[in-house]
Coordinates of C-alpha atoms and ligand atoms in Angstrom, one line a residue:
M883 CA 0.0 0.0 0.0
K884 CA 1.3 3.4 -0.9
N885 CA 1.3 6.3 1.5
G886 CA 3.0 9.0 -0.4
N887 CA 0.5 11.9 -0.7
A888 CA 1.1 13.6 2.6
G889 CA 2.0 17.3 2.5
Q890 CA 1.9 17.4 -1.3
R891 CA 0.6 20.2 -3.5
V892 CA -1.2 18.7 -6.5
D893 CA -3.4 19.9 -9.3
L894 CA -6.2 17.6 -8.4
V895 CA -7.5 15.3 -5.6
V896 CA -9.8 12.4 -6.5
V897 CA -11.8 10.9 -3.7
G898 CA -13.0 7.3 -4.4
A899 CA -11.8 4.3 -6.4
G900 CA -15.1 3.2 -7.9
F901 CA -16.2 3.8 -11.6
G902 CA -16.0 7.6 -11.3
G903 CA -12.8 7.7 -9.4
L904 CA -10.8 5.3 -11.5
Y905 CA -11.8 7.0 -14.8
A906 CA -11.1 10.4 -13.3
V907 CA -7.5 9.3 -12.3
Y908 CA -6.9 8.0 -15.8
K909 CA -8.3 11.0 -17.6
F910 CA -6.6 13.7 -15.6
R911 CA -3.3 11.8 -15.6
E912 CA -3.5 11.6 -19.4
M913 CA -4.1 15.4 -19.3
G914 CA -0.8 15.8 -17.5
L915 CA -2.2 16.8 -14.1
R916 CA -0.6 15.9 -10.9
I917 CA -3.1 13.8 -9.0
A918 CA -3.5 12.4 -5.5
A919 CA -6.3 9.9 -5.0
F920 CA -7.8 8.6 -1.8
E921 CA -10.0 5.6 -1.1
A922 CA -11.4 4.4 2.2
G923 CA -11.4 0.8 1.1
G924 CA -8.3 -1.4 0.9
D925 CA -8.4 -1.5 -2.9
V926 CA -10.2 -0.4 -6.0
G927 CA -13.9 -1.3 -6.7
G928 CA -16.0 1.2 -4.8
V929 CA -19.3 -0.4 -3.8
W930 CA -18.1 -3.7 -5.2
Y931 CA -15.1 -3.7 -2.9
W932 CA -17.4 -3.6 0.1
N933 CA -20.4 -5.6 -0.9
R934 CA -19.1 -9.2 -0.8
Y935 CA -22.2 -10.7 0.5
P936 CA -23.3 -14.1 -0.9
G937 CA -25.3 -13.6 -4.2
A938 CA -24.1 -10.0 -4.8
R939 CA -24.5 -9.4 -8.5
V940 CA -25.1 -6.4 -10.8
D941 CA -28.6 -5.9 -12.2
L942 CA -27.5 -4.3 -15.4
P943 CA -26.0 -6.4 -18.2
S944 CA -22.2 -6.6 -17.6
I945 CA -21.5 -5.5 -21.2
D946 CA -23.2 -2.2 -20.4
Y947 CA -21.9 -2.0 -16.9
S948 CA -18.3 -1.5 -18.1
Y949 CA -16.1 1.3 -19.3
S950 CA -16.2 2.6 -22.9
F951 CA -13.3 5.0 -22.7
S952 CA -10.5 2.4 -23.3
P953 CA -10.6 0.2 -26.4
E954 CA -7.8 -1.9 -24.8
V955 CA -9.9 -2.6 -21.8
E956 CA -12.9 -3.4 -23.9
Q957 CA -11.0 -5.8 -26.1
E958 CA -8.9 -7.5 -23.5
W959 CA -11.6 -8.0 -20.8
T960 CA -14.1 -10.8 -21.4
W961 CA -17.4 -11.0 -19.4
S962 CA -18.5 -14.5 -18.6
E963 CA -22.1 -13.8 -17.5
E964 CA -24.9 -11.6 -18.6
F965 CA -25.2 -10.2 -15.1
A966 CA -21.7 -10.3 -13.5
S967 CA -21.2 -11.5 -9.9
Q968 CA -19.4 -9.4 -7.4
P969 CA -16.1 -11.4 -7.7
E970 CA -16.1 -10.9 -11.4
L971 CA -16.9 -7.2 -11.1
L972 CA -14.1 -6.8 -8.6
A973 CA -11.7 -8.7 -10.9
Y974 CA -12.7 -6.2 -13.7
F975 CA -11.8 -3.3 -11.5
N976 CA -8.5 -4.8 -10.7
F977 CA -7.9 -5.6 -14.4
V978 CA -8.6 -1.9 -15.3
A979 CA -6.4 -0.6 -12.5
D980 CA -3.5 -2.8 -13.5
R981 CA -3.9 -2.5 -17.3
L982 CA -4.0 1.3 -17.0
D983 CA -1.6 1.5 -14.1
L984 CA -3.9 3.5 -11.9
R985 CA -3.3 1.9 -8.5
K986 CA -0.1 3.9 -8.0
H987 CA -2.0 7.2 -7.7
Y988 CA -4.1 5.9 -4.9
Q989 CA -3.6 5.9 -1.2
F990 CA -6.0 3.1 0.1
N991 CA -7.4 2.6 3.5
T992 CA -7.5 6.3 3.8
R993 CA -10.7 8.2 4.4
V994 CA -11.0 11.9 3.6
T995 CA -12.2 13.6 6.8
R996 CA -12.3 17.3 5.7
A997 CA -12.0 19.4 2.6
V998 CA -11.7 23.2 3.0
W999 CA -11.6 25.9 0.4
D1000 CA -8.8 28.4 1.0
E1001 CA -10.3 31.6 -0.3
V1002 CA -6.9 33.4 -0.3
R1003 CA -4.8 30.8 -2.0
K1004 CA -7.6 29.5 -4.2
L1005 CA -7.1 25.9 -3.4
W1006 CA -8.7 22.9 -1.5
K1007 CA -7.0 21.7 1.6
V1008 CA -7.9 18.0 2.0
T1009 CA -7.4 16.2 5.3
T1010 CA -7.4 12.5 5.8
D1011 CA -8.0 10.2 8.8
R1012 CA -4.2 9.7 8.8
G1013 CA -3.8 13.3 9.8
E1014 CA -2.2 14.4 6.6
T1015 CA -3.3 17.4 4.6
I1016 CA -2.8 17.8 0.9
E1017 CA -3.4 20.9 -1.2
A1018 CA -5.1 20.9 -4.6
T1019 CA -6.4 23.3 -7.2
Y1020 CA -9.3 21.0 -7.9
C1021 CA -11.2 18.4 -6.0
V1022 CA -13.2 15.6 -7.6
M1023 CA -15.6 13.8 -5.3
A1024 CA -16.2 10.5 -7.0
T1025 CA -17.8 9.2 -3.8
G1026 CA -20.7 7.4 -5.4
P1027 CA -24.4 7.4 -4.6
L1028 CA -24.3 4.3 -2.3
S1029 CA -21.2 4.4 -0.1
I1030 CA -22.5 5.0 3.4
P1031 CA -24.3 1.9 4.6
R1032 CA -26.7 2.3 7.5
D1033 CA -27.8 0.1 10.3
P1034 CA -31.5 -0.1 11.1
E1035 CA -32.8 2.2 13.7
I1036 CA -33.6 -0.6 16.1
P1037 CA -32.6 -0.5 19.8
G1038 CA -30.3 -3.0 21.2
I1039 CA -27.9 -3.7 18.3
D1040 CA -24.9 -3.6 20.5
S1041 CA -26.3 -6.2 22.9
Y1042 CA -26.5 -8.9 20.2
K1043 CA -24.0 -11.7 21.0
G1044 CA -24.3 -13.7 17.8
Q1045 CA -22.5 -13.0 14.6
L1046 CA -23.7 -9.6 13.2
L1047 CA -23.0 -9.2 9.4
R1048 CA -23.6 -6.0 7.4
A1049 CA -24.1 -6.4 3.6
G1050 CA -22.2 -3.2 2.9
K1051 CA -19.2 -4.1 5.0
W1052 CA -19.1 -7.9 4.4
P1053 CA -16.1 -9.8 5.7
H1054 CA -13.4 -10.8 3.2
H1055 CA -13.4 -14.4 4.2
P1056 CA -16.2 -16.9 3.3
V1057 CA -19.1 -17.1 5.8
D1058 CA -20.5 -20.5 6.5
F1059 CA -24.3 -20.6 7.2
T1060 CA -24.6 -24.4 7.4
G1061 CA -26.4 -25.6 10.5
K1062 CA -27.1 -22.0 11.6
R1063 CA -30.3 -20.1 12.4
V1064 CA -29.9 -16.9 10.4
G1065 CA -31.9 -13.7 10.3
V1066 CA -32.0 -11.1 7.5
I1067 CA -33.4 -7.6 8.1
G1068 CA -34.2 -5.8 4.8
T1069 CA -35.8 -6.9 1.6
G1070 CA -34.5 -4.4 -1.0
S1071 CA -32.2 -5.5 -3.8
T1072 CA -29.5 -6.5 -1.4
G1073 CA -31.7 -8.5 1.0
I1074 CA -33.4 -10.3 -1.9
Q1075 CA -30.0 -11.4 -3.2
I1076 CA -28.9 -12.6 0.2
V1077 CA -32.1 -14.4 1.1
Q1078 CA -32.2 -16.5 -2.1
E1079 CA -28.5 -17.5 -1.4
V1080 CA -28.5 -18.0 2.3
G1081 CA -31.9 -19.8 2.2
R1082 CA -30.1 -22.6 0.4
Q1083 CA -27.4 -23.0 3.1
A1084 CA -28.8 -22.1 6.5
D1085 CA -30.5 -24.5 8.7
E1086 CA -33.2 -22.0 9.3
L1087 CA -33.7 -18.5 7.7
F1088 CA -35.9 -15.8 9.1
V1089 CA -36.6 -12.9 6.7
F1090 CA -37.7 -9.8 8.5
Q1091 CA -39.7 -7.8 5.9
R1092 CA -41.1 -4.4 6.4
T1093 CA -41.8 -3.3 2.9
P1094 CA -42.0 -6.0 0.2
S1095 CA -40.2 -5.2 -3.0
F1096 CA -41.3 -6.0 -6.5
T1097 CA -38.8 -8.4 -8.0
M1098 CA -38.5 -9.9 -11.4
P1099 CA -36.6 -12.8 -12.7
M1100 CA -33.0 -11.9 -13.7
R1101 CA -32.6 -15.0 -15.9
N1102 CA -28.9 -14.7 -15.8
Q1103 CA -26.9 -16.7 -18.3
K1104 CA -23.4 -17.6 -19.3
L1105 CA -22.4 -15.4 -22.3
D1106 CA -21.8 -17.3 -25.5
P1107 CA -18.2 -16.6 -26.7
D1108 CA -19.5 -15.9 -30.3
Y1109 CA -21.8 -13.3 -28.8
V1110 CA -19.0 -11.7 -26.8
A1111 CA -16.8 -11.7 -29.9
D1112 CA -19.6 -10.0 -31.8
V1113 CA -20.0 -7.4 -29.0
K1114 CA -16.2 -6.7 -29.1
R1115 CA -16.4 -6.0 -32.8
N1116 CA -19.3 -3.7 -32.3
Y1117 CA -18.5 -1.9 -29.0
A1118 CA -18.4 1.5 -30.6
G1119 CA -22.0 1.2 -31.9
I1120 CA -23.2 -0.4 -28.7
R1121 CA -21.8 2.4 -26.6
E1122 CA -23.3 5.0 -28.8
A1123 CA -26.7 3.3 -28.5
A1124 CA -26.3 3.2 -24.7
R1125 CA -25.5 6.9 -24.5
N1126 CA -28.6 7.7 -26.5
S1127 CA -31.0 5.5 -24.5
P1128 CA -32.9 6.9 -21.5
N1129 CA -31.3 4.5 -19.1
G1130 CA -27.8 4.7 -20.5
G1131 CA -27.8 1.1 -21.5
V1132 CA -28.9 -1.1 -24.4
R1133 CA -31.9 -2.5 -22.5
P1134 CA -34.9 -2.7 -24.9
W1135 CA -36.9 0.5 -25.0
T1136 CA -40.1 1.4 -26.7
T1137 CA -42.4 4.2 -27.9
R1138 CA -45.5 2.3 -27.0
A1139 CA -47.8 3.6 -24.2
F1140 CA -49.6 1.1 -22.1
F1141 CA -53.2 1.8 -23.1
S1142 CA -52.3 2.2 -26.8
V1143 CA -52.5 -1.6 -27.1
T1144 CA -55.3 -4.1 -26.4
P1145 CA -55.5 -5.8 -23.0
S1146 CA -54.6 -9.2 -24.6
R1147 CA -51.6 -7.7 -26.4
R1148 CA -50.5 -6.0 -23.1
R1149 CA -50.7 -9.3 -21.3
E1150 CA -48.6 -10.9 -24.1
L1151 CA -46.0 -8.2 -23.9
L1152 CA -45.8 -8.5 -20.1
E1153 CA -45.5 -12.3 -20.3
D1154 CA -42.7 -11.9 -22.9
A1155 CA -40.9 -9.4 -20.6
W1156 CA -41.2 -11.7 -17.7
K1157 CA -39.8 -14.6 -19.7
S1158 CA -37.0 -12.5 -21.2
G1159 CA -35.9 -11.4 -17.7
G1160 CA -33.8 -8.5 -16.4
L1161 CA -35.4 -5.1 -16.5
T1162 CA -37.1 -5.7 -19.8
M1163 CA -40.5 -5.0 -18.3
L1164 CA -39.6 -1.4 -17.4
G1165 CA -38.9 -0.8 -21.1
T1166 CA -42.0 -2.5 -22.4
F1167 CA -44.2 0.6 -22.2
T1168 CA -43.2 4.3 -22.1
D1169 CA -45.5 5.5 -19.4
L1170 CA -44.9 3.1 -16.5
L1171 CA -43.4 5.8 -14.4
S1172 CA -45.9 8.5 -15.3
N1173 CA -49.3 6.8 -15.7
E1174 CA -50.6 5.5 -12.3
E1175 CA -53.2 3.3 -13.8
A1176 CA -50.8 1.7 -16.3
N1177 CA -48.4 1.2 -13.5
E1178 CA -51.0 -0.5 -11.3
H1179 CA -51.8 -3.0 -14.1
V1180 CA -48.2 -4.0 -14.3
A1181 CA -47.9 -4.2 -10.5
E1182 CA -51.0 -6.5 -10.5
F1183 CA -49.4 -8.7 -13.1
V1184 CA -46.3 -9.2 -10.9
R1185 CA -48.4 -9.8 -7.8
G1186 CA -50.1 -12.6 -9.9
K1187 CA -46.7 -14.1 -10.6
I1188 CA -46.1 -14.3 -6.8
D1189 CA -49.3 -16.3 -6.4
G1190 CA -48.1 -18.6 -9.2
V1191 CA -44.9 -19.4 -7.3
V1192 CA -45.5 -19.2 -3.6
T1193 CA -47.5 -22.2 -2.4
D1194 CA -48.6 -20.9 1.0
S1195 CA -51.3 -18.3 0.3
V1196 CA -50.7 -16.3 3.5
T1197 CA -47.0 -16.0 2.7
A1198 CA -47.8 -15.1 -0.9
E1199 CA -50.1 -12.3 0.3
K1200 CA -47.4 -10.9 2.6
L1201 CA -44.9 -10.9 -0.2
K1202 CA -47.1 -8.8 -2.5
P1203 CA -46.0 -5.1 -2.6
R1204 CA -48.9 -2.7 -2.3
G1205 CA -49.4 0.9 -1.7
Y1206 CA -46.7 2.2 -3.9
P1207 CA -46.1 2.1 -7.7
I1208 CA -44.0 -0.7 -9.2
F1209 CA -40.6 0.7 -10.3
A1210 CA -40.8 3.6 -7.9
R1211 CA -38.5 1.7 -5.7
R1212 CA -35.5 0.3 -7.5
P1213 CA -36.9 -2.8 -9.2
C1214 CA -35.1 -5.9 -8.0
L1215 CA -33.9 -8.9 -10.1
D1216 CA -33.8 -12.3 -8.5
T1217 CA -33.0 -15.9 -9.1
G1218 CA -35.6 -17.9 -7.3
Y1219 CA -36.4 -15.4 -4.5
Y1220 CA -40.1 -16.2 -4.3
E1221 CA -39.3 -20.0 -4.6
T1222 CA -37.2 -19.6 -1.4
F1223 CA -40.3 -19.1 0.6
N1224 CA -41.6 -22.6 -0.4
Q1225 CA -38.6 -24.1 1.5
P1226 CA -39.5 -25.6 4.9
N1227 CA -36.4 -23.9 6.5
V1228 CA -37.4 -20.3 5.5
R1229 CA -39.9 -18.1 7.3
L1230 CA -41.2 -14.7 6.4
I1231 CA -41.8 -12.4 9.4
D1232 CA -44.0 -9.5 8.4
C1233 CA -42.7 -6.5 10.3
V1234 CA -45.8 -4.5 9.5
T1235 CA -48.2 -6.7 11.4
D1236 CA -45.5 -7.9 13.8
P1237 CA -43.0 -5.0 14.2
I1238 CA -39.4 -5.4 15.4
V1239 CA -39.2 -4.1 18.9
E1240 CA -35.5 -4.6 19.7
I1241 CA -32.4 -6.6 19.0
T1242 CA -31.6 -8.7 22.0
E1243 CA -28.6 -10.7 23.2
H1244 CA -29.9 -13.7 21.4
G1245 CA -31.7 -12.4 18.4
V1246 CA -34.6 -10.2 17.3
R1247 CA -37.7 -9.5 19.4
T1248 CA -40.8 -8.6 17.5
Q1249 CA -44.1 -7.8 19.1
S1250 CA -45.1 -11.4 19.1
G1251 CA -41.9 -12.8 20.7
E1252 CA -38.2 -13.4 20.3
T1253 CA -36.5 -15.2 17.5
E1254 CA -33.2 -16.6 18.6
L1255 CA -30.5 -16.4 15.9
D1256 CA -26.9 -17.5 15.5
M1257 CA -26.3 -14.9 12.8
L1258 CA -28.0 -11.7 11.9
I1259 CA -27.6 -9.9 8.6
F1260 CA -28.4 -6.2 8.0
A1261 CA -29.4 -5.5 4.5
T1262 CA -30.8 -2.1 5.5
G1263 CA -29.6 0.1 2.8
Y1264 CA -27.6 3.4 2.5
D1265 CA -27.7 7.0 3.2
G1266 CA -27.9 7.3 -0.6
L1267 CA -27.0 10.1 -3.1
T1268 CA -25.9 12.7 -0.5
G1269 CA -24.5 10.5 2.4
A1270 CA -20.9 10.4 1.2
L1271 CA -20.6 14.2 1.0
T1272 CA -22.4 15.0 4.2
A1273 CA -20.5 12.4 6.2
F1274 CA -17.5 14.7 6.6
D1275 CA -16.9 18.4 6.4
V1276 CA -16.7 19.8 2.9
V1277 CA -16.3 23.6 3.6
G1278 CA -16.8 26.0 0.7
R1279 CA -16.8 29.8 0.5
N1280 CA -17.6 31.7 3.7
G1281 CA -17.2 28.6 5.8
C1282 CA -20.5 27.1 4.4
T1283 CA -20.5 23.3 4.5
V1284 CA -22.2 20.9 2.1
N1285 CA -24.3 19.8 5.1
E1286 CA -25.6 23.4 5.5
K1287 CA -26.1 23.9 1.8
W1288 CA -28.1 20.6 1.5
K1289 CA -30.1 21.1 4.7
E1290 CA -33.4 21.4 2.7
G1291 CA -32.2 18.8 0.1
A1292 CA -29.4 18.3 -2.3
R1293 CA -28.8 21.1 -4.7
S1294 CA -26.3 21.7 -7.4
Y1295 CA -25.9 22.6 -11.0
L1296 CA -26.2 19.5 -13.2
G1297 CA -25.2 17.3 -10.2
L1298 CA -21.7 18.4 -11.1
M1299 CA -20.9 21.6 -9.3
M1300 CA -22.3 23.7 -6.4
E1301 CA -22.5 27.4 -6.1
G1302 CA -20.2 28.4 -3.2
F1303 CA -17.8 25.5 -3.8
P1304 CA -15.4 26.6 -6.4
N1305 CA -13.3 24.0 -8.2
L1306 CA -15.1 21.2 -6.5
F1307 CA -16.7 18.6 -8.8
M1308 CA -18.9 15.6 -8.3
T1309 CA -19.4 12.6 -10.4
T1310 CA -22.8 10.9 -10.4
G1311 CA -24.0 13.7 -8.1
P1312 CA -27.4 13.8 -6.5
N1313 CA -29.1 16.1 -9.0
G1314 CA -28.1 14.2 -12.1
P1315 CA -29.6 10.9 -13.2
A1316 CA -27.4 9.0 -10.7
A1317 CA -29.5 6.0 -9.6
L1318 CA -31.8 6.1 -12.6
A1319 CA -29.3 5.4 -15.4
N1320 CA -26.2 3.3 -16.0
I1321 CA -23.7 4.6 -13.4
V1322 CA -20.7 3.9 -15.7
R1323 CA -22.0 5.9 -18.6
I1324 CA -22.9 8.8 -16.2
S1325 CA -19.4 8.6 -14.6
E1326 CA -17.7 8.8 -18.0
N1327 CA -20.0 11.7 -19.0
D1328 CA -19.2 13.6 -15.8
V1329 CA -15.5 13.1 -15.8
D1330 CA -15.3 14.2 -19.5
W1331 CA -17.3 17.3 -18.6
I1332 CA -14.9 18.1 -15.7
A1333 CA -12.0 17.6 -18.1
N1334 CA -13.5 20.1 -20.5
A1335 CA -14.0 22.6 -17.8
I1336 CA -10.4 22.3 -16.5
T1337 CA -9.0 22.5 -20.1
H1338 CA -11.1 25.6 -20.7
M1339 CA -9.7 27.2 -17.5
A1340 CA -6.1 26.3 -18.5
D1341 CA -6.6 27.7 -22.0
H1342 CA -7.9 31.0 -20.6
G1343 CA -5.6 31.3 -17.5
L1344 CA -8.5 31.0 -15.1
D1345 CA -8.1 30.1 -11.5
T1346 CA -11.6 29.2 -10.3
I1347 CA -14.9 28.0 -11.7
E1348 CA -18.3 28.0 -9.9
P1349 CA -21.8 27.9 -11.1
T1350 CA -24.0 31.0 -10.7
R1351 CA -26.8 30.9 -8.2
K1352 CA -29.2 31.4 -11.0
A1353 CA -27.9 28.4 -12.9
E1354 CA -28.3 26.3 -9.8
D1355 CA -31.8 27.6 -9.1
D1356 CA -32.9 27.0 -12.7
W1357 CA -31.5 23.5 -12.8
M1358 CA -33.2 22.6 -9.5
A1359 CA -36.4 24.1 -10.7
L1360 CA -36.2 21.9 -13.8
V1361 CA -35.3 18.8 -11.7
L1362 CA -38.2 19.4 -9.4
K1363 CA -40.7 20.1 -12.2
L1364 CA -39.7 16.8 -13.9
A1365 CA -39.8 14.9 -10.6
Q1366 CA -43.4 16.0 -10.0
R1367 CA -44.4 14.2 -13.2
S1368 CA -42.8 11.0 -12.1
L1369 CA -44.2 8.3 -9.9
L1370 CA -40.7 7.8 -8.4
S1371 CA -41.5 10.2 -5.6
K1372 CA -44.5 8.1 -4.6
A1373 CA -42.6 5.5 -2.7
K1374 CA -40.6 5.7 0.5
T1375 CA -37.0 5.0 -0.8
W1376 CA -33.4 6.1 -0.6
Y1377 CA -34.2 8.0 -3.9
V1378 CA -36.3 10.4 -1.8
G1379 CA -34.4 10.2 1.5
T1380 CA -37.2 8.7 3.6
N1381 CA -35.0 5.8 4.8
V1382 CA -32.7 8.1 6.9
K1383 CA -34.1 9.7 10.0
D1384 CA -34.2 13.6 9.8
K1385 CA -33.0 13.7 6.3
A1386 CA -34.5 16.2 3.9
Q1387 CA -37.0 14.5 1.7
G1388 CA -37.9 14.8 -1.9
L1389 CA -36.8 13.6 -5.3
T1390 CA -33.9 15.6 -6.4
L1391 CA -32.6 13.3 -9.1
F1392 CA -32.9 14.3 -12.7
T1393 CA -35.7 12.2 -14.2
G1394 CA -35.5 13.5 -17.8
G1395 CA -33.4 10.6 -19.1
F1396 CA -29.7 10.2 -19.8
P1397 CA -29.6 11.7 -23.3
R1398 CA -31.4 14.8 -22.2
Y1399 CA -29.0 15.1 -19.2
R1400 CA -26.1 14.8 -21.6
E1401 CA -27.6 17.5 -23.8
Y1402 CA -27.8 19.9 -20.8
C1403 CA -24.2 19.1 -19.9
A1404 CA -23.0 19.7 -23.4
A1405 CA -25.0 23.0 -23.6
A1406 CA -23.3 24.3 -20.5
I1407 CA -20.0 24.1 -22.4
Q1408 CA -21.2 25.1 -25.8
N1409 CA -22.9 28.3 -24.6
G1410 CA -19.4 29.5 -23.5
Y1411 CA -19.8 28.6 -19.8
R1412 CA -22.2 31.5 -19.3
D1413 CA -23.7 29.7 -16.3
F1414 CA -20.4 29.9 -14.4
V1415 CA -18.4 32.5 -12.7
F1416 CA -14.7 32.4 -13.2
E1417 CA -11.9 34.2 -11.4
R1418 CA -8.4 35.1 -12.5
G1419 CA -6.3 36.1 -9.5
R1420 CA -8.9 37.7 -7.3
K1421 CA -11.0 39.2 -10.0
P1422 CA -14.1 37.7 -11.6
V1423 CA -13.7 37.3 -15.3
A1424 CA -16.1 36.6 -18.2
A1425 CA -16.3 33.0 -19.2
A1426 CA -14.7 32.8 -22.7
Ligands
NAP2476 P1 -32.8 -0.6 0.3 O1 -33.4 -0.8 -1.1 O2 -32.8 0.8 0.8 O3 -33.5 -1.6 1.2 C1 -33.3 -1.6 2.6 C2 -34.2 -2.5 3.3 O4 -34.0 -2.5 4.7 C3 -35.7 -2.2 3.0 O5 -36.4 -3.4 2.8 C4 -36.1 -1.5 4.4 O6 -37.4 -1.6 4.7 C5 -35.3 -2.4 5.3 N1 -35.1 -1.7 6.6 C6 -34.4 -0.6 6.9 N2 -34.5 -0.4 8.2 C7 -35.4 -1.3 8.7 C8 -35.9 -1.5 10.0 N3 -35.6 -0.8 11.1 N4 -36.8 -2.6 10.2 C9 -37.1 -3.4 9.2 N5 -36.6 -3.2 7.9 C10 -35.8 -2.2 7.7 O7 -31.2 -1.0 0.3 P2 -30.5 -2.1 -0.5 O8 -31.3 -3.3 -0.6 O9 -29.1 -2.2 0.0 O10 -30.4 -1.5 -2.0 C11 -30.0 -0.2 -2.2 C12 -29.7 0.0 -3.6 O11 -28.4 -0.7 -3.9 C13 -30.7 -0.6 -4.6 O12 -31.8 0.2 -4.7 C14 -29.8 -0.7 -5.8 O13 -29.8 0.5 -6.5 C15 -28.5 -1.1 -5.3 N6 -28.2 -2.5 -5.3 C16 -28.1 -3.0 -6.5 C17 -27.9 -4.4 -6.7 C18 -27.7 -4.9 -8.0 O14 -27.2 -4.3 -8.9 N7 -28.2 -6.1 -8.2 C19 -27.8 -5.2 -5.5 C20 -27.9 -4.6 -4.3 C21 -28.2 -3.3 -4.2 P3 -38.4 -0.3 4.4 O15 -38.4 -0.2 2.9 O16 -39.6 -0.6 5.0 O17 -37.7 0.9 5.0

């Protein structure tokens, strides 16, 4: 492990070694900038470094969920499965880091604890948990939307004497569940993946479910080598198609509204989507996130599928999500999740009718009694979108912190920059399409945008860049206007911040689709950076 950044003056600090961070390090190094990069984890991989729980797997096709910026990486790396498992994803990160020689720029096992804008010297002072401070002209927060896992707000966690496991901080050694009584709290994407895996191994599995999720069959498969060879020949076109699709991937999309076709044709299309697997269903009709009635038809179709699988009708009923639109919570993909509940060793505990009261020395106490457990797994989610930047002090102009700025909710211009925080950039920020489109495509878009801004500044001898208050206000007005049209705000999720106590609530993600987001990003450059204020020395200067 390298530890050579202390006391340095660099051009640019990068925080994070996930998709955004690694590409940022590559891009800015190729531009000739001096870089110092920090990562709290012990190695590259971001969320895939931490999430080593059994069954962890990406829910976008691996081909899509990979970098497009390096033809070498595209040609030399070969995906083995349609939806890659965590070990394969981590191997990919390591391959990229080695192939492009990125690791040497990183200091791992190092958490940034403070970043302060020095108004006089026009630079960022970045402090780490090792007590070192580094100075940088620019700071790129590639901290990701899902990097701060959270424990459930249940009393007594510390009193538990069994083995407590957290999905987002999973041990690096294999965990054996054989012969054990295991409990899982949380039934989002993570919990579902864990349940279907641990259910096969544990002696007994107790699933503590508060809100059921809609989940659809992943139908993962090994990739045929001929198909992969074909993909490698056509990567350029595939990437271009992905960049122009609303979700930033090549998942099927349509121009067909739900009620534009007959009921029998709808049923046929939904059955086809169910058989085809993955997130096909979301792309089968255009209006599933805007037309409540259409949405409910699809939700009822999925509820019907639960009846078709789960033999015990009481359990089936409890597993059926109700009271929020399908796809408003991140849709989950599974491999036999509902079937798991037909196993005699698996029990569903409905925490709505039988709420968790406390965690005890021996297990979990719900209103109806105590369940003793050898192992307890938390799959209770993240302080999403904003958590990484509010977890430490990021101090901009006039001593204002990001925490203060985001007290009423995250705000920025394009999810890339904030007024009052000069020369500070975010990738996959909370007011871009972050969780709603392919994070790899967004990361590449964002890093390229930042590179353009830095090049522009170098070309014009500018010292600082910062969006105007008006640009930020206008962007947030657009974000909120679009959000009001979307059903995404109608569920309690990490998208809207309801999963974290006292967090500002509301949908601040850009819901206009990835191509439109890219257009706004491009326009902010093409219009001569008129939405930004620049300084040369201490003086504000016109953009171009
Ligand atoms: P999540 O979707 O936020 O789910 C957290 C779960 O914990 C919810 O079921 C929640 O119930 C439950 N929970 C929290 N506190 C609780 C309490 N006190 N008592 C009972 N239940 C409690 O988190 P996640 O599953 O980690 O997923 C987060 C995101 O990660 C996903 O949306 C997805 O974007 C990403 N992810 C992706 C993949 C993939 O690519 N396949 C896999 C895993 C995760 P309530 O809803 O009732 O609060």
